Coordinates of C-alpha atoms and ligand atoms in Angstrom, one line a residue:
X1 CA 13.8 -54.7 -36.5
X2 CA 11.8 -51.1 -36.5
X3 CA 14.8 -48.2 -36.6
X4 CA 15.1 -46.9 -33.1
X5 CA 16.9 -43.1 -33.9
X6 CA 17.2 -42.4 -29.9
X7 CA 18.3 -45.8 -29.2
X8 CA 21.0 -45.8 -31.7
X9 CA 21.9 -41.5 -30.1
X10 CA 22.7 -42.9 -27.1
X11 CA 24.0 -46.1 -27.8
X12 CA 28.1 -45.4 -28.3
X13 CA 29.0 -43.2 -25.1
X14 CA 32.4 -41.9 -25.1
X15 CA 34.4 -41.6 -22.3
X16 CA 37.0 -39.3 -21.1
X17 CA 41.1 -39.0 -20.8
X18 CA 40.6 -39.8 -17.1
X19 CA 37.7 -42.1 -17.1
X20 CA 35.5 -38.6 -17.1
X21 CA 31.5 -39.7 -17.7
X22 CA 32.1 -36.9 -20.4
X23 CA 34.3 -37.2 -23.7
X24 CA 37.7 -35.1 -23.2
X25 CA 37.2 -31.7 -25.2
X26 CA 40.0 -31.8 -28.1
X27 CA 41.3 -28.1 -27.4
X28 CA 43.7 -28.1 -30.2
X29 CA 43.9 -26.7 -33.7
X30 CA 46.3 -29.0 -34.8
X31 CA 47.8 -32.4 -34.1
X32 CA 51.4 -34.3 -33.6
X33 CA 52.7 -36.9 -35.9
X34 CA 55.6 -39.4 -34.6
X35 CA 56.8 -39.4 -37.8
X36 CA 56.8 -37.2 -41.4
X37 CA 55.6 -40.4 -43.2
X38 CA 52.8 -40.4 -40.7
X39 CA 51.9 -37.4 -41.8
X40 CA 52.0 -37.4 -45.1
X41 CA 50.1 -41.0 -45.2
X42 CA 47.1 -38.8 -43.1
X43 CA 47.6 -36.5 -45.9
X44 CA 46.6 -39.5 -48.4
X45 CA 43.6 -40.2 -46.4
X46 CA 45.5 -43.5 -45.6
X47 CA 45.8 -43.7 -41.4
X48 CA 43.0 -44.0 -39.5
X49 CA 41.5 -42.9 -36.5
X50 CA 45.4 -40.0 -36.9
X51 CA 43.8 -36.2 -36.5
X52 CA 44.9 -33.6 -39.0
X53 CA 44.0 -30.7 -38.2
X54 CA 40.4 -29.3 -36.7
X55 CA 39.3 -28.0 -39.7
X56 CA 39.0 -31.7 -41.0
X57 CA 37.7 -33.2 -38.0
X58 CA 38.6 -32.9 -34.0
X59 CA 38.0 -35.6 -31.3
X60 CA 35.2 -33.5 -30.4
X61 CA 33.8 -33.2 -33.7
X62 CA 33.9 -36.6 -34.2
X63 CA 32.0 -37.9 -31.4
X64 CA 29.4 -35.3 -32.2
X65 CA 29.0 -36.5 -35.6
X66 CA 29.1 -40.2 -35.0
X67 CA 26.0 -39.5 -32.6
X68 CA 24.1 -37.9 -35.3
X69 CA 24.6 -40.4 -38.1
X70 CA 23.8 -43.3 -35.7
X71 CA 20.5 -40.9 -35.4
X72 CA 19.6 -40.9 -39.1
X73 CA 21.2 -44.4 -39.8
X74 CA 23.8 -43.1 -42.4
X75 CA 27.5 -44.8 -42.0
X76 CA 29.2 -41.1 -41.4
X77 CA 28.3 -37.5 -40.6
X78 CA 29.9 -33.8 -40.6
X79 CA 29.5 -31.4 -38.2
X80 CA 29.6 -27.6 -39.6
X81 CA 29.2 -23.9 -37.7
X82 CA 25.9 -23.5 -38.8
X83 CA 22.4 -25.2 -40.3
X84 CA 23.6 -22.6 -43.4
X85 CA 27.2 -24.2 -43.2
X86 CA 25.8 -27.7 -43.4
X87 CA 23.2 -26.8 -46.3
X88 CA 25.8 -24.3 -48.5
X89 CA 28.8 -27.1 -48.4
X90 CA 26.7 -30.0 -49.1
X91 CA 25.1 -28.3 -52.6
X92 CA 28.2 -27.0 -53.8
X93 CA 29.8 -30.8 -53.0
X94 CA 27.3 -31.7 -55.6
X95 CA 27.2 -29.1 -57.8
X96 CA 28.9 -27.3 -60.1
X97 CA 28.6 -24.6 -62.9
X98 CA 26.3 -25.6 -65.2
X99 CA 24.2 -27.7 -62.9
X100 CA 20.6 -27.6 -61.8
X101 CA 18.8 -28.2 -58.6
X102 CA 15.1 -29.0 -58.1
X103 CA 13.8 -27.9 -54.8
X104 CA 10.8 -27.3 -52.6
X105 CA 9.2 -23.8 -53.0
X106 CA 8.4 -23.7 -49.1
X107 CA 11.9 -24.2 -47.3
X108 CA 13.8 -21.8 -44.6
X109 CA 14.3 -18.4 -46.5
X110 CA 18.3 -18.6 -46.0
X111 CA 18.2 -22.2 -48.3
X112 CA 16.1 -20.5 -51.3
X113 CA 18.1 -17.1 -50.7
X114 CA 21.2 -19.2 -51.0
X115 CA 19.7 -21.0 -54.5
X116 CA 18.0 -18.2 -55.5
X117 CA 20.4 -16.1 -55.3
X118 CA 23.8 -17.1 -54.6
X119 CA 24.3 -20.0 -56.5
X120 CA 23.2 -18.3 -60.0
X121 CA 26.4 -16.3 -59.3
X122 CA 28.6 -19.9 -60.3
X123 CA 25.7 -20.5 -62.8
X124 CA 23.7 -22.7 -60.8
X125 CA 19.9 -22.7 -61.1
X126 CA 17.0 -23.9 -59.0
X127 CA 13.5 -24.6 -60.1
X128 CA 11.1 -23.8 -56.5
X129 CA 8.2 -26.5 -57.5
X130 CA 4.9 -27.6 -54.9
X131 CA 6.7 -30.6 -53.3
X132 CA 2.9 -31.9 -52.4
X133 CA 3.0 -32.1 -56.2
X134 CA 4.8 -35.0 -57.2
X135 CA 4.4 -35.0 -61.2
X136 CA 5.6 -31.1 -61.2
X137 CA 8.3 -32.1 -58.8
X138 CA 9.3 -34.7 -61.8
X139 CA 8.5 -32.9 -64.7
X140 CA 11.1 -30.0 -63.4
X141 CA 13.5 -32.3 -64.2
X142 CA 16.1 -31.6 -66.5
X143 CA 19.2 -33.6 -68.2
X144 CA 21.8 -31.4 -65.8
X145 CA 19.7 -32.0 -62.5
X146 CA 22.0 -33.2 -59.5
X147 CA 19.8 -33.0 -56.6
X148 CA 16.0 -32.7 -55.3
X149 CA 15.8 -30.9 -52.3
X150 CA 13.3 -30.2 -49.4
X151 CA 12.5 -30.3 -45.9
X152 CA 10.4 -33.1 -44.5
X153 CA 8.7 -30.8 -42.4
X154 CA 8.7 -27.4 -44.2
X155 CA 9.5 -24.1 -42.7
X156 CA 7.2 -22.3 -42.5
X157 CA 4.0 -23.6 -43.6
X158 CA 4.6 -27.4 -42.2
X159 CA 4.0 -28.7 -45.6
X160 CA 5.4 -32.4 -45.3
X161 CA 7.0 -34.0 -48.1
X162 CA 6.6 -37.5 -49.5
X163 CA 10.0 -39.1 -49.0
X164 CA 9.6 -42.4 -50.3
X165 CA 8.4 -41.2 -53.9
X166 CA 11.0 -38.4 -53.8
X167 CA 13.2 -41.2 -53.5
X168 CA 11.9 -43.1 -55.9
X169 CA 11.5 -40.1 -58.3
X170 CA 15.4 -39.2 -57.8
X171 CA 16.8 -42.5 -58.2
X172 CA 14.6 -43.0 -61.5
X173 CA 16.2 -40.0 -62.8
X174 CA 19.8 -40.5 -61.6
X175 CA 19.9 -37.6 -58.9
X176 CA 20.3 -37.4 -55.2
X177 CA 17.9 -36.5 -52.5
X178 CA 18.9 -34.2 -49.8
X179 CA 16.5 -33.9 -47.1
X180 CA 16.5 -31.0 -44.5
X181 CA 15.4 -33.0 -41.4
X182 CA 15.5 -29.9 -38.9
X183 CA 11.7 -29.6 -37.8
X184 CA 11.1 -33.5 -37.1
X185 CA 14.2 -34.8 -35.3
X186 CA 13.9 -38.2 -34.1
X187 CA 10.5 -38.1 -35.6
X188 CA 11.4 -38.8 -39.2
X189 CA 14.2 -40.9 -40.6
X190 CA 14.6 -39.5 -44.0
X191 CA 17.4 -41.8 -45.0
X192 CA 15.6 -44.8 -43.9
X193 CA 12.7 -44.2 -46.1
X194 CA 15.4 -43.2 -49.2
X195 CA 16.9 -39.9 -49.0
X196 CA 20.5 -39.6 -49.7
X197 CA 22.2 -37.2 -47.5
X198 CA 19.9 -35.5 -44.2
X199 CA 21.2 -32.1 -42.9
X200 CA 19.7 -30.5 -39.9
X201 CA 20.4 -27.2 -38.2
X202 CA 21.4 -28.2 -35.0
X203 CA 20.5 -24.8 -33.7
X204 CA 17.1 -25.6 -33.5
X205 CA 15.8 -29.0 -31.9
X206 CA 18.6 -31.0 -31.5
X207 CA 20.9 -28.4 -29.2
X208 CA 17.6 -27.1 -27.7
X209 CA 19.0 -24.6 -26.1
X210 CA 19.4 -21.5 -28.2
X211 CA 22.6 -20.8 -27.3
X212 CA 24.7 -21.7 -30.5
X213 CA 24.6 -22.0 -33.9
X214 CA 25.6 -25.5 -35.5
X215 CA 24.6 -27.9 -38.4
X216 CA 25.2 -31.4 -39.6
X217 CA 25.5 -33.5 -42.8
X218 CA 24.4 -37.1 -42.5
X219 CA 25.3 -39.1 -45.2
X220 CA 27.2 -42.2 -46.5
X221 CA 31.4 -42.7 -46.1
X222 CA 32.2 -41.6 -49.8
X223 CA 30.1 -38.2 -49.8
X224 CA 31.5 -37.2 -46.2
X225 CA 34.7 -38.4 -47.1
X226 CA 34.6 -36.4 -50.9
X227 CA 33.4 -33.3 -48.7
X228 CA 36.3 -32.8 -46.0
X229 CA 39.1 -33.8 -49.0
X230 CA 42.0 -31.4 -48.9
X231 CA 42.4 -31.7 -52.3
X232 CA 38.6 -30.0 -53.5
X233 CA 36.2 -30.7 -50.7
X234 CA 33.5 -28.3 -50.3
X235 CA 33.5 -28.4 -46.4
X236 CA 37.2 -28.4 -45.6
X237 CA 38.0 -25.8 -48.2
X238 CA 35.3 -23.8 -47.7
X239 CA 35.8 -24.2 -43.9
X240 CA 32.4 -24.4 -42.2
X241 CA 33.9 -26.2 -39.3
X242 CA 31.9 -26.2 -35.9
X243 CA 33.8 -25.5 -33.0
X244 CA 35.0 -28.0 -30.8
X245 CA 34.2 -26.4 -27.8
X246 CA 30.9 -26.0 -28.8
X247 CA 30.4 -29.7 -30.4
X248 CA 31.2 -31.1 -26.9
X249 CA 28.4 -29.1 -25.3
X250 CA 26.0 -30.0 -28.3
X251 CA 26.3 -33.3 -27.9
X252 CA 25.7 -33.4 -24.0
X253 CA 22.2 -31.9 -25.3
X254 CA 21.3 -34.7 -27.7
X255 CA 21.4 -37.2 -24.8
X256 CA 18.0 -35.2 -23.5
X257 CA 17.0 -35.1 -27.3
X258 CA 14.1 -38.0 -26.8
X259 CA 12.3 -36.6 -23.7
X260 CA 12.4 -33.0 -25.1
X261 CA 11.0 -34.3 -28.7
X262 CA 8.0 -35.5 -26.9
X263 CA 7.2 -32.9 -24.6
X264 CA 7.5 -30.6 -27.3
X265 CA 4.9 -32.6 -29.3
X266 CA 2.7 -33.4 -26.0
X267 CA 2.7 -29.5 -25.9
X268 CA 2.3 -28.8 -29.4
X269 CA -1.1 -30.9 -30.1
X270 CA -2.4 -30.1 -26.2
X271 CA -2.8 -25.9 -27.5
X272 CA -3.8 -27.2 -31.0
X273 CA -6.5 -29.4 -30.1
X274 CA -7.7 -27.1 -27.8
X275 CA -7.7 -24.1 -29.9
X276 CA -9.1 -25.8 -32.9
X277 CA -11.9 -27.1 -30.9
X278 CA -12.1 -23.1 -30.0
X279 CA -12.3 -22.3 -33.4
X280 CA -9.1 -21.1 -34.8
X281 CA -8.0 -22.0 -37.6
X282 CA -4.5 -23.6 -36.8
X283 CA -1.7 -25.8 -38.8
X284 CA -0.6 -28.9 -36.9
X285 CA 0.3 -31.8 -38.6
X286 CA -1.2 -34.1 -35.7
X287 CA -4.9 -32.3 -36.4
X288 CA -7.0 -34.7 -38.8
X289 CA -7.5 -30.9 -40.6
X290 CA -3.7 -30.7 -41.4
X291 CA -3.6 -31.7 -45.7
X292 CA -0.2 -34.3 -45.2
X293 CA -1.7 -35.4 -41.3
X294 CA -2.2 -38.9 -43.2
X295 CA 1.3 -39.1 -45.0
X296 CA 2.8 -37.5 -42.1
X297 CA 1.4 -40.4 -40.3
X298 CA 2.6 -42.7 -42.4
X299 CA 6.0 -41.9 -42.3
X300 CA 6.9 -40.8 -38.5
X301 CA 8.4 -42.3 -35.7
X302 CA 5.1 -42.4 -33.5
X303 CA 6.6 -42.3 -29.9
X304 CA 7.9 -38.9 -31.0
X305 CA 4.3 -37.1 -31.9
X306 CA 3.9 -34.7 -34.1
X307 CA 6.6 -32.1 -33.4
X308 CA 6.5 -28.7 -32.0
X309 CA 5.7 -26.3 -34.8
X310 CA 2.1 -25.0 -35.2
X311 CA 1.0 -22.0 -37.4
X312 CA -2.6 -19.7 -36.8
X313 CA -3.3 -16.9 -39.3
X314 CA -3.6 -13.8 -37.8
X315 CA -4.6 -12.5 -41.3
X316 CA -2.8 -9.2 -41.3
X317 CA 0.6 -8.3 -40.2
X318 CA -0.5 -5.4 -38.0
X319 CA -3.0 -7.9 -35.9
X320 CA -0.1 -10.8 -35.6
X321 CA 2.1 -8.1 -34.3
X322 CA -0.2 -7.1 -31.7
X323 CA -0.8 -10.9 -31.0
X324 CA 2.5 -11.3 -30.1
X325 CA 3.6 -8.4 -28.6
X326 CA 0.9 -9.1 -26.3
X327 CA 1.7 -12.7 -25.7
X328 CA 5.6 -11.6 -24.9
X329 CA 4.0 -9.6 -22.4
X330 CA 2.0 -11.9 -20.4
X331 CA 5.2 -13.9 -20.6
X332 CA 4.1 -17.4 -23.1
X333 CA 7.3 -16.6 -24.7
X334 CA 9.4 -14.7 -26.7
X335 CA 9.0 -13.0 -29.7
X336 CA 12.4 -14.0 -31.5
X337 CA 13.1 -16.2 -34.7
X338 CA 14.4 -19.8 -34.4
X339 CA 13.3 -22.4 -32.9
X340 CA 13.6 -25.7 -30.9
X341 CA 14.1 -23.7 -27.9
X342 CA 13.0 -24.7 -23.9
X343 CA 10.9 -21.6 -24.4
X344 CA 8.0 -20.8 -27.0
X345 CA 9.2 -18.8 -29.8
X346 CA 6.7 -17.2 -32.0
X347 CA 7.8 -14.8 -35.1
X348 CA 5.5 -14.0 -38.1
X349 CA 8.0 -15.5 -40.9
X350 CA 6.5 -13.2 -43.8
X351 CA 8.4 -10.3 -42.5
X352 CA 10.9 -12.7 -40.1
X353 CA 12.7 -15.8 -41.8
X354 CA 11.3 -15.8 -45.0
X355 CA 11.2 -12.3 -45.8
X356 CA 14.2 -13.4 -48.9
X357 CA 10.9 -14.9 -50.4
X358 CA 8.9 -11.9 -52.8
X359 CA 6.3 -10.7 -51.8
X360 CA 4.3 -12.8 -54.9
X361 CA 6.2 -15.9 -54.0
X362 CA 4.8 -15.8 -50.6
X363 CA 0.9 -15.4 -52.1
X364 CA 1.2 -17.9 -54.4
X365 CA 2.6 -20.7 -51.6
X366 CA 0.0 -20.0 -49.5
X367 CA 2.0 -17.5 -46.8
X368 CA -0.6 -15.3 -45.6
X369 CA 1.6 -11.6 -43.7
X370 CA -0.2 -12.3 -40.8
X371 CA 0.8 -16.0 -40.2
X372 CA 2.4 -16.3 -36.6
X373 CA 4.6 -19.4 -36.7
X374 CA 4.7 -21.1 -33.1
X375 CA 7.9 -23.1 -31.7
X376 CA 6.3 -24.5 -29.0
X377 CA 8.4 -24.9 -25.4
X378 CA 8.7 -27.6 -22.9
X379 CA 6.0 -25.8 -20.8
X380 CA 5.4 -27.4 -17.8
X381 CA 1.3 -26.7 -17.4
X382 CA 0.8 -26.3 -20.5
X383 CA -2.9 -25.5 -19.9
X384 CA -2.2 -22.4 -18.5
X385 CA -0.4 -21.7 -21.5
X386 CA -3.0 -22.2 -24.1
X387 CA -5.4 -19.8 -21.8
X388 CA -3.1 -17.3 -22.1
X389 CA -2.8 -17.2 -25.9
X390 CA -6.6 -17.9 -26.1
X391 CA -7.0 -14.6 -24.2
X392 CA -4.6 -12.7 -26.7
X393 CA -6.3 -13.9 -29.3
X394 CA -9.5 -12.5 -28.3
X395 CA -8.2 -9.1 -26.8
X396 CA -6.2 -8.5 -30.4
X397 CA -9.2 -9.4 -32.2
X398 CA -7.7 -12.5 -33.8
X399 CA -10.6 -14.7 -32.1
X400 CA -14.4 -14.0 -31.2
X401 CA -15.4 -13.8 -27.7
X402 CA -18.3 -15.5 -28.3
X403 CA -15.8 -18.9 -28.7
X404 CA -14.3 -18.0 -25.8
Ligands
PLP1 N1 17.0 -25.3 -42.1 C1 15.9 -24.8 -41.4 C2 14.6 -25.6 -41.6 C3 15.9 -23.7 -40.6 O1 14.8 -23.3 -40.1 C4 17.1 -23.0 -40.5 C5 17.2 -21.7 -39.7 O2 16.2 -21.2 -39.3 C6 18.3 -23.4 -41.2 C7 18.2 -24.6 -41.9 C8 19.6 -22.7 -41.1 O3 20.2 -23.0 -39.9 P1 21.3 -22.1 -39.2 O4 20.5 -20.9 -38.7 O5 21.8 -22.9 -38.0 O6 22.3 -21.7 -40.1

């Protein structure tokens, strides 16, 4: 039968203490045993279904995560503070000094801040390699690899990466695959087609509504289990727990998840089509033009389109500036990083989010200064939309009136 990710969301509602169509919110740090061998057996990791303490897991926490991994098909799932929470915790699960990590070069600027230059701190090293490139990707390879890593929509040139034969590639060699699933929720299934462990910042798509941070490791029972240990698990002693609080109101969002995927992909291809047929050159992986439209193709989960992330090169920072500030006036959006949101976000992420990438870097990947990255919102006439950009466009200079 053909994975169904919303299907399996919603499929396990909870219910609360007093029959509420909501779960109960755990409001507690800690938890009662009815007896000190109860406790110490929790301690053990041998009771089930007994809380700890909320740093391991809460009620609320738990719910939450069991929603997400029935999303991605994995057996468990952790919920963290933060996207950052969620990404930090599960590399230093898997590595340690000495180790190496071979990652996508285009990936959100916190992740390759974070290997670039955080982890070579506990002597761990990254090789950034073109993950459209499949033999570099390999040949990067060493003996003290642990882990590929990428996005399967990238951030923020939506550069899409070949899941199966990165799987393939990282169990030939011995090594995981950890898959940063954030721009194509519901869209992709990364650990159905092979990856290992799927992490998303549920900041973005998946709360939808900009009003917290939060993150999530998908993966199966042992890595979850090895990560929230007591004795040396990377998430409980490093403590990037989420919230319980905010993990109740998260996962009140995800049950609107489906609809606001593919709205934000009905809107997302509506201004691309129409603005490619006006002659702009924009990045869409649902435009025949996009290089991975075919592999993207390939691999998504139709019903949900082709997400909500588009890019246009404004060529020069000072003309994408004025593009936006313009379109933040006649009110398409808001000129703010992040994304995900009920609104259109637009930022230009050579001076924005991946500003922790050089200046070089950026050249050599292909990030132009003046690229404006576009989170498309759930805009209701979206036609009305598109005219307005196309009009900014052509009063900053960005498109010709003679297109217009
Ligand atoms: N992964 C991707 C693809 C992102 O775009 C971001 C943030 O922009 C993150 C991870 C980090 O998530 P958070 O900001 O929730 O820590």
């Amino acid at each position: 039968m053909k994975f169904d990710p919303a299907s399996n969301l919603e499929k396990n509602p909870n219910y609360g203490q007093f029959k509420g169509v909501n779960p109960s919110i755990s409001d507690s740090a800690t938890y009662t045993f009815k007896t000190a061998k109860a406790m110490m057996d929790t301690f053990e990791g041998k009771s089930e279904g007994q809380f700890l303490y909320s740093r391991h897991t809460s009620p609320s926490n738990y719910y939450l995560a069991q929603a997400l991994a029935a999303m991605e098909g994995t057996v468990e799932a952790n919920v963290t503070a933060s996207g950052m929470g969620a990404i930090s915790t599960t590399l230093l699960q898997i590595c340690g000094t000495g180790d190496h990590i071979v990652s996508s070069r285009t990936i959100y600027g916190g992740s390759y801040a974070f290997m670039k230059n955080y982890l070579p701190k506990l002597n761990i090293h990254t090789s950034f390699v073109d993950i459209t490139n499949l033999e570099k990707m390999e040949a990067a390879i060493q003996p003290n690899t642990k882990l590929i890593y990428c996005e399967t929509v990238s951030n923020p040139l939506l550069e899409v990466a070949n899941i199966p034969k990165l799987s393939e590639i990282a169990k030939k060699h011995g090594v995981l695959l950890v898959v940063d699933n954030t721009f194509s929720p519901l869209i992709m299934s990364p650990y159905q087609m092979g990856a290992d462990i799927v992490i998303h910042s549920l900041t973005k798509f998946i709360n939808g509504m900009n009003d917290t941070v939060g993150g999530v490791v998908c993966a199966d029972s042992q890595f979850i289990n090895a990560s929230k240990s007591v004795i040396d698990g990377a998430a409980m002693l490093i403590g990037s727990t989420m919230d319980s609080l905010r993990s109740a109101s998260i996962l009140k969002n995800t049950h609107t998840l489906a609809i606001r995927m593919k709205k934000h992909s009905e809107n997302a291809m509506y201004v691309s089509q129409r603005l490619e047929q006006d002659g702009v050159r924009i990045v869409y992986p649902g435009l025949d033009s996009h290089k991975d439209h075919k592999l993207f193709t390939a691999m998504y989960n139709a019903e949900f389109g082709y997400g909500g992330m588009i890019t246009i090169d404004a060529v020069t920072l000072e003309k994408a500036d004025a593009f936006m500030e313009l379109m933040q006036k006649r009110n398409v959006g808001d000129l703010a990083v992040s994304l995900g949101f009920y609104r259109t976000l637009f930022n230009a992420p050579g001076s924005g989010t991946s500003s922790e990438v050089p200046e070089d870097e950026q050249k050599e990947m292909g990030l132009s200064p003046g690229l404006v990255r576009f989170s498309m919102g759930l805009d209701h006439n979206i036609d009305k939309t598109y005219k307005i950009i196309k009009e900014c466009m052509i009063e900053t200079g960005i498109l010709e009136p003679m297109h217009a």
